[in-house]
Amino acid sequence: MPVLSIIACGMLEDELVHVLSKDCELKQLITVENQDNSGLLHKLKLKNCVPRRAFLDRVPMLLKDEGRPDLKAPAKFLTLFPFFKRMLEKRKLREEKKVTVVVNLLSMGLHANLETLKTEVYKNIREMAPFSDRILIFLRYLWAYIW
């Protein structure tokens, strides 16, 4: 199961809500619990998108526990029948395409000092990298500290 982590600033909250609410291949949405994401959570709820919430250190455990109860024995029996075998294979392919998204919303005040913003972004990248397949940096003024 692929995991896309998003580090975003509060200024782009509306854009982030739009992108996440339109994603039909989203398996699970997890928001990192902090004091700055209440607006994001409210806007997602208005779009009928209810994420799981967890502190950053708990996210890897949520990703491990994501699996359903053990259904291997009944599924193995059903694969004896060609119709069910094809159905289970199609379902497995659909599930493999879906992605889990972890959103970490940064506070808006970080843009006042670009060095502080850079430090915070790098810190979040280091913390999220162990469980992420890809990390999307969703920031305004990104160009200001890359150069």
PDB file of N, CA and C in Angstrom, residues 1-7 20 23 25-32 56 58-67 95-104 125 127-136:
ATOM      1  N   MET A   1       0.841  -1.161   0.000  1.00  0.00           N
ATOM      2  CA  MET A   1       0.000   0.000   0.000  1.00  0.00           C
ATOM      3  C   MET A   1       0.895   1.236   0.000  1.00  0.00           C
ATOM      4  N   PRO A   2       0.818   2.038  -1.073  1.00  0.00           N
ATOM      5  CA  PRO A   2       1.637   3.244  -1.148  1.00  0.00           C
ATOM      6  C   PRO A   2       1.154   4.326  -0.177  1.00  0.00           C
ATOM      7  N   VAL A   3       2.123   5.055   0.377  1.00  0.00           N
ATOM      8  CA  VAL A   3       1.817   6.134   1.318  1.00  0.00           C
ATOM      9  C   VAL A   3       2.392   7.430   0.765  1.00  0.00           C
ATOM     10  N   LEU A   4       1.521   8.413   0.572  1.00  0.00           N
ATOM     11  CA  LEU A   4       1.917   9.749   0.167  1.00  0.00           C
ATOM     12  C   LEU A   4       1.765  10.655   1.378  1.00  0.00           C
ATOM     13  N   SER A   5       2.852  11.283   1.783  1.00  0.00           N
ATOM     14  CA  SER A   5       2.794  12.233   2.887  1.00  0.00           C
ATOM     15  C   SER A   5       2.813  13.638   2.312  1.00  0.00           C
ATOM     16  N   ILE A   6       1.996  14.503   2.876  1.00  0.00           N
ATOM     17  CA  ILE A   6       1.910  15.890   2.427  1.00  0.00           C
ATOM     18  C   ILE A   6       2.259  16.794   3.589  1.00  0.00           C
ATOM     19  N   ILE A   7       3.249  17.651   3.367  1.00  0.00           N
ATOM     20  CA  ILE A   7       3.579  18.696   4.325  1.00  0.00           C
ATOM     21  C   ILE A   7       3.049  19.984   3.716  1.00  0.00           C
ATOM     22  N   LEU A  20      -7.874  16.787  -1.957  1.00  0.00           N
ATOM     23  CA  LEU A  20      -8.153  15.556  -1.207  1.00  0.00           C
ATOM     24  C   LEU A  20      -9.598  15.099  -1.361  1.00  0.00           C
ATOM     25  N   ASP A  23     -10.172  13.194  -4.743  1.00  0.00           N
ATOM     26  CA  ASP A  23      -9.370  12.007  -5.023  1.00  0.00           C
ATOM     27  C   ASP A  23     -10.199  10.750  -4.805  1.00  0.00           C
ATOM     28  N   GLU A  25      -9.147   7.671  -5.606  1.00  0.00           N
ATOM     29  CA  GLU A  25      -8.279   6.522  -5.345  1.00  0.00           C
ATOM     30  C   GLU A  25      -7.637   6.608  -3.965  1.00  0.00           C
ATOM     31  N   LEU A  26      -8.266   7.328  -3.084  1.00  0.00           N
ATOM     32  CA  LEU A  26      -7.756   7.508  -1.734  1.00  0.00           C
ATOM     33  C   LEU A  26      -8.254   6.359  -0.858  1.00  0.00           C
ATOM     34  N   LYS A  27      -7.329   5.580  -0.342  1.00  0.00           N
ATOM     35  CA  LYS A  27      -7.695   4.453   0.510  1.00  0.00           C
ATOM     36  C   LYS A  27      -7.974   4.922   1.932  1.00  0.00           C
ATOM     37  N   GLN A  28      -7.080   5.768   2.424  1.00  0.00           N
ATOM     38  CA  GLN A  28      -7.210   6.244   3.794  1.00  0.00           C
ATOM     39  C   GLN A  28      -6.561   7.626   3.877  1.00  0.00           C
ATOM     40  N   LEU A  29      -7.165   8.505   4.656  1.00  0.00           N
ATOM     41  CA  LEU A  29      -6.614   9.839   4.885  1.00  0.00           C
ATOM     42  C   LEU A  29      -6.346   9.979   6.377  1.00  0.00           C
ATOM     43  N   ILE A  30      -5.097  10.333   6.692  1.00  0.00           N
ATOM     44  CA  ILE A  30      -4.709  10.534   8.088  1.00  0.00           C
ATOM     45  C   ILE A  30      -4.187  11.954   8.214  1.00  0.00           C
ATOM     46  N   THR A  31      -4.705  12.697   9.182  1.00  0.00           N
ATOM     47  CA  THR A  31      -4.164  14.032   9.452  1.00  0.00           C
ATOM     48  C   THR A  31      -3.369  13.972  10.739  1.00  0.00           C
ATOM     49  N   VAL A  32      -2.228  14.645  10.722  1.00  0.00           N
ATOM     50  CA  VAL A  32      -1.382  14.703  11.905  1.00  0.00           C
ATOM     51  C   VAL A  32      -2.016  15.687  12.880  1.00  0.00           C
ATOM     52  N   LEU A  56       1.981  12.518  15.136  1.00  0.00           N
ATOM     53  CA  LEU A  56       2.953  12.067  14.144  1.00  0.00           C
ATOM     54  C   LEU A  56       3.664  10.774  14.544  1.00  0.00           C
ATOM     55  N   ARG A  58       2.455   8.342  16.138  1.00  0.00           N
ATOM     56  CA  ARG A  58       1.516   7.212  16.103  1.00  0.00           C
ATOM     57  C   ARG A  58       1.138   6.786  14.683  1.00  0.00           C
ATOM     58  N   VAL A  59       1.461   7.594  13.684  1.00  0.00           N
ATOM     59  CA  VAL A  59       1.066   7.307  12.306  1.00  0.00           C
ATOM     60  C   VAL A  59       1.596   5.962  11.814  1.00  0.00           C
ATOM     61  N   PRO A  60       2.880   5.609  12.045  1.00  0.00           N
ATOM     62  CA  PRO A  60       3.341   4.291  11.570  1.00  0.00           C
ATOM     63  C   PRO A  60       2.516   3.122  12.110  1.00  0.00           C
ATOM     64  N   MET A  61       2.047   3.236  13.343  1.00  0.00           N
ATOM     65  CA  MET A  61       1.212   2.166  13.905  1.00  0.00           C
ATOM     66  C   MET A  61      -0.136   2.090  13.196  1.00  0.00           C
ATOM     67  N   LEU A  62      -0.703   3.243  12.822  1.00  0.00           N
ATOM     68  CA  LEU A  62      -1.961   3.239  12.069  1.00  0.00           C
ATOM     69  C   LEU A  62      -1.772   2.583  10.708  1.00  0.00           C
ATOM     70  N   LEU A  63      -0.644   2.832  10.102  1.00  0.00           N
ATOM     71  CA  LEU A  63      -0.384   2.243   8.790  1.00  0.00           C
ATOM     72  C   LEU A  63      -0.196   0.735   8.877  1.00  0.00           C
ATOM     73  N   LYS A  64       0.404   0.250   9.957  1.00  0.00           N
ATOM     74  CA  LYS A  64       0.571  -1.197  10.145  1.00  0.00           C
ATOM     75  C   LYS A  64      -0.763  -1.869  10.430  1.00  0.00           C
ATOM     76  N   ASP A  65      -1.596  -1.229  11.245  1.00  0.00           N
ATOM     77  CA  ASP A  65      -2.875  -1.809  11.654  1.00  0.00           C
ATOM     78  C   ASP A  65      -3.977  -1.621  10.630  1.00  0.00           C
ATOM     79  N   GLU A  66      -3.625  -1.104   9.459  1.00  0.00           N
ATOM     80  CA  GLU A  66      -4.627  -0.777   8.463  1.00  0.00           C
ATOM     81  C   GLU A  66      -5.341  -1.997   7.900  1.00  0.00           C
ATOM     82  N   GLY A  67      -4.685  -3.137   7.908  1.00  0.00           N
ATOM     83  CA  GLY A  67      -5.251  -4.342   7.303  1.00  0.00           C
ATOM     84  C   GLY A  67      -6.539  -4.794   7.951  1.00  0.00           C
ATOM     85  N   GLU A  95      -7.298  -2.536  -5.052  1.00  0.00           N
ATOM     86  CA  GLU A  95      -6.760  -2.139  -3.752  1.00  0.00           C
ATOM     87  C   GLU A  95      -5.303  -1.699  -3.849  1.00  0.00           C
ATOM     88  N   GLU A  96      -4.531  -2.328  -4.727  1.00  0.00           N
ATOM     89  CA  GLU A  96      -3.124  -1.974  -4.884  1.00  0.00           C
ATOM     90  C   GLU A  96      -2.959  -0.579  -5.476  1.00  0.00           C
ATOM     91  N   LYS A  97      -3.931  -0.119  -6.256  1.00  0.00           N
ATOM     92  CA  LYS A  97      -3.859   1.211  -6.870  1.00  0.00           C
ATOM     93  C   LYS A  97      -4.159   2.320  -5.867  1.00  0.00           C
ATOM     94  N   LYS A  98      -4.913   2.014  -4.844  1.00  0.00           N
ATOM     95  CA  LYS A  98      -5.312   3.043  -3.887  1.00  0.00           C
ATOM     96  C   LYS A  98      -4.132   3.458  -3.025  1.00  0.00           C
ATOM     97  N   VAL A  99      -4.176   4.700  -2.578  1.00  0.00           N
ATOM     98  CA  VAL A  99      -3.061   5.271  -1.832  1.00  0.00           C
ATOM     99  C   VAL A  99      -3.549   5.794  -0.478  1.00  0.00           C
ATOM    100  N   THR A 100      -2.688   5.719   0.505  1.00  0.00           N
ATOM    101  CA  THR A 100      -2.948   6.305   1.810  1.00  0.00           C
ATOM    102  C   THR A 100      -2.233   7.650   1.854  1.00  0.00           C
ATOM    103  N   VAL A 101      -2.939   8.674   2.314  1.00  0.00           N
ATOM    104  CA  VAL A 101      -2.374  10.022   2.383  1.00  0.00           C
ATOM    105  C   VAL A 101      -2.278  10.447   3.843  1.00  0.00           C
ATOM    106  N   VAL A 102      -1.101  10.958   4.216  1.00  0.00           N
ATOM    107  CA  VAL A 102      -0.865  11.494   5.554  1.00  0.00           C
ATOM    108  C   VAL A 102      -0.600  12.987   5.391  1.00  0.00           C
ATOM    109  N   VAL A 103      -1.419  13.819   6.036  1.00  0.00           N
ATOM    110  CA  VAL A 103      -1.297  15.276   5.902  1.00  0.00           C
ATOM    111  C   VAL A 103      -0.786  15.868   7.205  1.00  0.00           C
ATOM    112  N   ASN A 104       0.280  16.638   7.093  1.00  0.00           N
ATOM    113  CA  ASN A 104       0.834  17.365   8.230  1.00  0.00           C
ATOM    114  C   ASN A 104       0.757  18.846   7.897  1.00  0.00           C
ATOM    115  N   ILE A 125      10.149  16.387   7.202  1.00  0.00           N
ATOM    116  CA  ILE A 125      10.553  15.423   6.176  1.00  0.00           C
ATOM    117  C   ILE A 125      11.292  14.249   6.827  1.00  0.00           C
ATOM    118  N   GLU A 127      11.028  13.176   9.867  1.00  0.00           N
ATOM    119  CA  GLU A 127      10.118  12.382  10.696  1.00  0.00           C
ATOM    120  C   GLU A 127       9.162  11.539   9.862  1.00  0.00           C
ATOM    121  N   MET A 128       8.771  12.032   8.673  1.00  0.00           N
ATOM    122  CA  MET A 128       7.782  11.337   7.865  1.00  0.00           C
ATOM    123  C   MET A 128       8.400  10.369   6.844  1.00  0.00           C
ATOM    124  N   ALA A 129       9.669  10.536   6.551  1.00  0.00           N
ATOM    125  CA  ALA A 129      10.323   9.708   5.532  1.00  0.00           C
ATOM    126  C   ALA A 129      10.282   8.205   5.821  1.00  0.00           C
ATOM    127  N   PRO A 130      10.455   7.757   7.083  1.00  0.00           N
ATOM    128  CA  PRO A 130      10.474   6.305   7.315  1.00  0.00           C
ATOM    129  C   PRO A 130       9.202   5.564   6.897  1.00  0.00           C
ATOM    130  N   PHE A 131       8.046   6.211   6.945  1.00  0.00           N
ATOM    131  CA  PHE A 131       6.810   5.512   6.576  1.00  0.00           C
ATOM    132  C   PHE A 131       6.218   5.992   5.252  1.00  0.00           C
ATOM    133  N   SER A 132       6.903   6.879   4.538  1.00  0.00           N
ATOM    134  CA  SER A 132       6.371   7.468   3.306  1.00  0.00           C
ATOM    135  C   SER A 132       7.058   6.907   2.073  1.00  0.00           C
ATOM    136  N   ASP A 133       6.259   6.692   1.031  1.00  0.00           N
ATOM    137  CA  ASP A 133       6.828   6.343  -0.266  1.00  0.00           C
ATOM    138  C   ASP A 133       7.185   7.606  -1.044  1.00  0.00           C
ATOM    139  N   ARG A 134       6.388   8.639  -0.878  1.00  0.00           N
ATOM    140  CA  ARG A 134       6.611   9.941  -1.502  1.00  0.00           C
ATOM    141  C   ARG A 134       6.202  11.022  -0.500  1.00  0.00           C
ATOM    142  N   ILE A 135       6.862  12.193  -0.622  1.00  0.00           N
ATOM    143  CA  ILE A 135       6.496  13.335   0.221  1.00  0.00           C
ATOM    144  C   ILE A 135       6.256  14.529  -0.695  1.00  0.00           C
ATOM    145  N   LEU A 136       5.084  15.117  -0.568  1.00  0.00           N
ATOM    146  CA  LEU A 136       4.713  16.298  -1.340  1.00  0.00           C
ATOM    147  C   LEU A 136       4.818  17.516  -0.426  1.00  0.00           C
TER     148      LEU A 136
END
